[in-house]
């Protein structure tokens, strides 16, 4: 058989170790997973009940247009129902965008390091990938602008950026959008939107009326705590949504996921509390780093990238053996860092204790 060239040698997603595997391997009774930026407080209590109702209807296909969810999100975000596209996680919306816009002979511009799914899906479509290094952990928008040419179809801005946690501000984004040629789609991935507290973080929804070539991505996987159910969405002009809809599978979000997302969106108090606790705990991480002379990027998300000055894999392994799963920076383009999801106060205390011990043992302080 002959695969597409671009699939040859393309590594599949490497799933992290499961909590069960880690428990068994290291003989631990408790494991804390702070590797995938999931919500450590779970999800809204309203979700379980909404799912229970769906359990009586599992034989039926879901609503392929996700009407109820569409209505609820449209009202929440302040857009028309026709300005939304839903995906099996925002990952799938990324895939839909790539299917719709990219092919051999086109190119796509993104930062590096950034969220790997932009690149991965673009590679599969055969597009040329133009990666512009972050400067001081932040998107270099002027350089990204220079990378655009008449073959460019999509530019990706991860805001805040995963894995650095940094953000593009309002002035920077608006200057960028003004200069991007109209034939280029600009995707702003706001997976961590609910956690952002910076006053000059751009409000992108009002920009949609000005820019037909803008698409915003949001998800229920992070602050809403529904990562298992896979729901995310894109927001863009009605014309753009209509154009990419044929690239979406007809029943791509399940009825269980749709119902859960509606319920989750109805509980904004939960989101507010999670965001406030995240902020408080992020500050505990900042204090820990400052007390121990560790470099970090201030984060607008629910994770923090910390530079230990030694191989990220070593820090990862040290924590793993003590029942704490994080993401090594080796795989993320920051080889001497690790990315840690901000957990609950109790989880973070464990992290700080283990890290303090590590710094002492390795004589890093
Ligand atoms: C987690 C994450 C996503 C993926 O979210 P899903 O909706 O679960 O597919 C998208 N973008 C970024 C930047 C993320 O960190």
PDB file of C-alpha atoms in Angstrom, residues 208-337:
ATOM      1  CA  UNK A 208     -15.777  39.653  13.646  1.00  0.00           C
ATOM      2  CA  UNK A 209     -17.969  42.372  12.156  1.00  0.00           C
ATOM      3  CA  UNK A 210     -14.806  44.053  10.874  1.00  0.00           C
ATOM      4  CA  UNK A 211     -12.893  40.983   9.686  1.00  0.00           C
ATOM      5  CA  UNK A 212     -14.448  38.337   7.447  1.00  0.00           C
ATOM      6  CA  UNK A 213     -11.167  36.445   7.586  1.00  0.00           C
ATOM      7  CA  UNK A 214     -11.166  35.941  11.368  1.00  0.00           C
ATOM      8  CA  UNK A 215     -12.080  32.750  13.204  1.00  0.00           C
ATOM      9  CA  UNK A 216     -12.095  32.300  16.992  1.00  0.00           C
ATOM     10  CA  UNK A 217     -11.787  28.892  18.639  1.00  0.00           C
ATOM     11  CA  UNK A 218     -13.117  28.059  22.110  1.00  0.00           C
ATOM     12  CA  UNK A 219     -13.531  24.792  23.981  1.00  0.00           C
ATOM     13  CA  UNK A 220     -15.416  23.060  26.783  1.00  0.00           C
ATOM     14  CA  UNK A 221     -12.329  20.976  27.602  1.00  0.00           C
ATOM     15  CA  UNK A 222     -10.459  23.359  29.846  1.00  0.00           C
ATOM     16  CA  UNK A 223     -12.276  25.681  32.309  1.00  0.00           C
ATOM     17  CA  UNK A 224     -15.641  23.976  31.672  1.00  0.00           C
ATOM     18  CA  UNK A 225     -14.106  20.673  32.723  1.00  0.00           C
ATOM     19  CA  UNK A 226     -15.576  18.514  29.953  1.00  0.00           C
ATOM     20  CA  UNK A 227     -12.406  17.275  28.245  1.00  0.00           C
ATOM     21  CA  UNK A 228     -13.715  13.676  28.220  1.00  0.00           C
ATOM     22  CA  UNK A 229     -16.775  14.616  26.186  1.00  0.00           C
ATOM     23  CA  UNK A 230     -15.007  16.463  23.349  1.00  0.00           C
ATOM     24  CA  UNK A 231     -16.807  19.698  22.490  1.00  0.00           C
ATOM     25  CA  UNK A 232     -15.294  22.836  21.066  1.00  0.00           C
ATOM     26  CA  UNK A 233     -16.424  25.450  18.593  1.00  0.00           C
ATOM     27  CA  UNK A 234     -15.402  28.054  16.087  1.00  0.00           C
ATOM     28  CA  UNK A 235     -16.894  31.546  15.781  1.00  0.00           C
ATOM     29  CA  UNK A 236     -16.702  33.397  12.452  1.00  0.00           C
ATOM     30  CA  UNK A 237     -18.786  35.223   9.874  1.00  0.00           C
ATOM     31  CA  UNK A 238     -21.822  33.370   8.564  1.00  0.00           C
ATOM     32  CA  UNK A 239     -20.280  33.215   5.080  1.00  0.00           C
ATOM     33  CA  UNK A 240     -17.079  31.614   6.351  1.00  0.00           C
ATOM     34  CA  UNK A 241     -18.954  29.095   8.513  1.00  0.00           C
ATOM     35  CA  UNK A 242     -21.120  28.124   5.546  1.00  0.00           C
ATOM     36  CA  UNK A 243     -18.040  27.568   3.420  1.00  0.00           C
ATOM     37  CA  UNK A 244     -16.363  25.194   5.845  1.00  0.00           C
ATOM     38  CA  UNK A 245     -19.472  23.312   7.074  1.00  0.00           C
ATOM     39  CA  UNK A 246     -19.239  20.669   4.299  1.00  0.00           C
ATOM     40  CA  UNK A 247     -15.872  19.614   5.745  1.00  0.00           C
ATOM     41  CA  UNK A 248     -17.563  18.733   9.066  1.00  0.00           C
ATOM     42  CA  UNK A 249     -18.803  15.191   9.755  1.00  0.00           C
ATOM     43  CA  UNK A 250     -22.615  15.198  10.131  1.00  0.00           C
ATOM     44  CA  UNK A 251     -22.794  13.827  13.701  1.00  0.00           C
ATOM     45  CA  UNK A 252     -19.451  15.011  15.035  1.00  0.00           C
ATOM     46  CA  UNK A 253     -20.590  15.999  18.542  1.00  0.00           C
ATOM     47  CA  UNK A 254     -22.513  13.460  20.627  1.00  0.00           C
ATOM     48  CA  UNK A 255     -25.894  14.136  22.232  1.00  0.00           C
ATOM     49  CA  UNK A 256     -24.335  13.520  25.650  1.00  0.00           C
ATOM     50  CA  UNK A 257     -21.632  16.090  24.966  1.00  0.00           C
ATOM     51  CA  UNK A 258     -24.105  18.649  23.596  1.00  0.00           C
ATOM     52  CA  UNK A 259     -26.372  18.339  26.648  1.00  0.00           C
ATOM     53  CA  UNK A 260     -23.429  18.515  29.044  1.00  0.00           C
ATOM     54  CA  UNK A 261     -22.073  21.633  27.342  1.00  0.00           C
ATOM     55  CA  UNK A 262     -25.469  23.378  27.563  1.00  0.00           C
ATOM     56  CA  UNK A 263     -25.647  22.625  31.284  1.00  0.00           C
ATOM     57  CA  UNK A 264     -22.022  23.675  31.852  1.00  0.00           C
ATOM     58  CA  UNK A 265     -22.551  26.985  30.096  1.00  0.00           C
ATOM     59  CA  UNK A 266     -25.524  27.689  32.356  1.00  0.00           C
ATOM     60  CA  UNK A 267     -23.309  27.609  35.452  1.00  0.00           C
ATOM     61  CA  UNK A 268     -21.146  30.697  35.099  1.00  0.00           C
ATOM     62  CA  UNK A 269     -20.696  30.871  38.865  1.00  0.00           C
ATOM     63  CA  UNK A 270     -18.627  27.673  38.651  1.00  0.00           C
ATOM     64  CA  UNK A 271     -16.433  29.156  35.914  1.00  0.00           C
ATOM     65  CA  UNK A 272     -15.939  32.347  37.901  1.00  0.00           C
ATOM     66  CA  UNK A 273     -14.848  30.402  40.974  1.00  0.00           C
ATOM     67  CA  UNK A 274     -12.472  28.191  38.999  1.00  0.00           C
ATOM     68  CA  UNK A 275     -10.873  31.204  37.326  1.00  0.00           C
ATOM     69  CA  UNK A 276     -10.443  32.980  40.676  1.00  0.00           C
ATOM     70  CA  UNK A 277      -8.868  29.939  42.309  1.00  0.00           C
ATOM     71  CA  UNK A 278      -6.643  29.437  39.292  1.00  0.00           C
ATOM     72  CA  UNK A 279      -5.379  33.002  39.603  1.00  0.00           C
ATOM     73  CA  UNK A 280      -4.682  32.589  43.303  1.00  0.00           C
ATOM     74  CA  UNK A 281      -2.808  29.326  42.719  1.00  0.00           C
ATOM     75  CA  UNK A 282      -0.866  30.718  39.745  1.00  0.00           C
ATOM     76  CA  UNK A 283       0.432  33.351  42.124  1.00  0.00           C
ATOM     77  CA  UNK A 284       1.552  30.609  44.503  1.00  0.00           C
ATOM     78  CA  UNK A 285       3.561  29.175  41.572  1.00  0.00           C
ATOM     79  CA  UNK A 286       5.075  32.606  40.865  1.00  0.00           C
ATOM     80  CA  UNK A 287       6.116  32.908  44.521  1.00  0.00           C
ATOM     81  CA  UNK A 288       7.640  29.428  44.482  1.00  0.00           C
ATOM     82  CA  UNK A 289       9.629  30.253  41.347  1.00  0.00           C
ATOM     83  CA  UNK A 290      10.830  33.580  42.703  1.00  0.00           C
ATOM     84  CA  UNK A 291      11.871  32.080  46.036  1.00  0.00           C
ATOM     85  CA  UNK A 292      13.867  29.429  44.181  1.00  0.00           C
ATOM     86  CA  UNK A 293      15.321  31.592  41.429  1.00  0.00           C
ATOM     87  CA  UNK A 294      13.471  29.762  38.648  1.00  0.00           C
ATOM     88  CA  UNK A 295      12.582  31.463  35.384  1.00  0.00           C
ATOM     89  CA  UNK A 296       8.930  31.303  34.269  1.00  0.00           C
ATOM     90  CA  UNK A 297       6.633  33.082  31.863  1.00  0.00           C
ATOM     91  CA  UNK A 298       3.711  34.895  33.514  1.00  0.00           C
ATOM     92  CA  UNK A 299       0.670  32.896  32.417  1.00  0.00           C
ATOM     93  CA  UNK A 300      -2.846  33.868  31.391  1.00  0.00           C
ATOM     94  CA  UNK A 301      -3.907  30.227  31.385  1.00  0.00           C
ATOM     95  CA  UNK A 302      -4.230  27.364  33.893  1.00  0.00           C
ATOM     96  CA  UNK A 303      -0.691  26.121  33.366  1.00  0.00           C
ATOM     97  CA  UNK A 304       2.798  27.456  33.844  1.00  0.00           C
ATOM     98  CA  UNK A 305       6.036  26.774  31.993  1.00  0.00           C
ATOM     99  CA  UNK A 306       8.962  26.716  34.410  1.00  0.00           C
ATOM    100  CA  UNK A 307      12.617  26.574  33.411  1.00  0.00           C
ATOM    101  CA  UNK A 308      14.758  24.433  35.714  1.00  0.00           C
ATOM    102  CA  UNK A 309      17.965  24.770  33.733  1.00  0.00           C
ATOM    103  CA  UNK A 310      18.226  20.969  33.483  1.00  0.00           C
ATOM    104  CA  UNK A 311      16.689  18.478  31.067  1.00  0.00           C
ATOM    105  CA  UNK A 312      12.883  18.716  31.298  1.00  0.00           C
ATOM    106  CA  UNK A 313      12.669  14.928  31.059  1.00  0.00           C
ATOM    107  CA  UNK A 314      14.669  14.662  34.292  1.00  0.00           C
ATOM    108  CA  UNK A 315      12.289  16.954  36.163  1.00  0.00           C
ATOM    109  CA  UNK A 316       9.363  15.053  34.658  1.00  0.00           C
ATOM    110  CA  UNK A 317      10.808  11.715  35.801  1.00  0.00           C
ATOM    111  CA  UNK A 318      11.584  12.987  39.298  1.00  0.00           C
ATOM    112  CA  UNK A 319       7.996  14.145  39.762  1.00  0.00           C
ATOM    113  CA  UNK A 320       6.549  11.035  38.123  1.00  0.00           C
ATOM    114  CA  UNK A 321       8.264   8.769  40.627  1.00  0.00           C
ATOM    115  CA  UNK A 322       6.621  10.822  43.365  1.00  0.00           C
ATOM    116  CA  UNK A 323       3.164  10.523  41.858  1.00  0.00           C
ATOM    117  CA  UNK A 324       2.972  13.853  40.022  1.00  0.00           C
ATOM    118  CA  UNK A 325       2.457  13.773  36.253  1.00  0.00           C
ATOM    119  CA  UNK A 326       3.474  16.933  34.358  1.00  0.00           C
ATOM    120  CA  UNK A 327       4.519  17.620  30.741  1.00  0.00           C
ATOM    121  CA  UNK A 328       8.199  17.635  29.963  1.00  0.00           C
ATOM    122  CA  UNK A 329       9.331  20.634  27.953  1.00  0.00           C
ATOM    123  CA  UNK A 330      11.505  18.343  25.808  1.00  0.00           C
ATOM    124  CA  UNK A 331       8.457  17.429  23.749  1.00  0.00           C
ATOM    125  CA  UNK A 332       7.174  21.015  23.754  1.00  0.00           C
ATOM    126  CA  UNK A 333      10.170  22.862  22.341  1.00  0.00           C
ATOM    127  CA  UNK A 334      11.422  24.075  25.747  1.00  0.00           C
ATOM    128  CA  UNK A 335      13.997  21.379  26.595  1.00  0.00           C
ATOM    129  CA  UNK A 336      14.938  22.693  30.048  1.00  0.00           C
ATOM    130  CA  UNK A 337      11.398  23.395  31.206  1.00  0.00           C
TER     131      UNK A 337
END
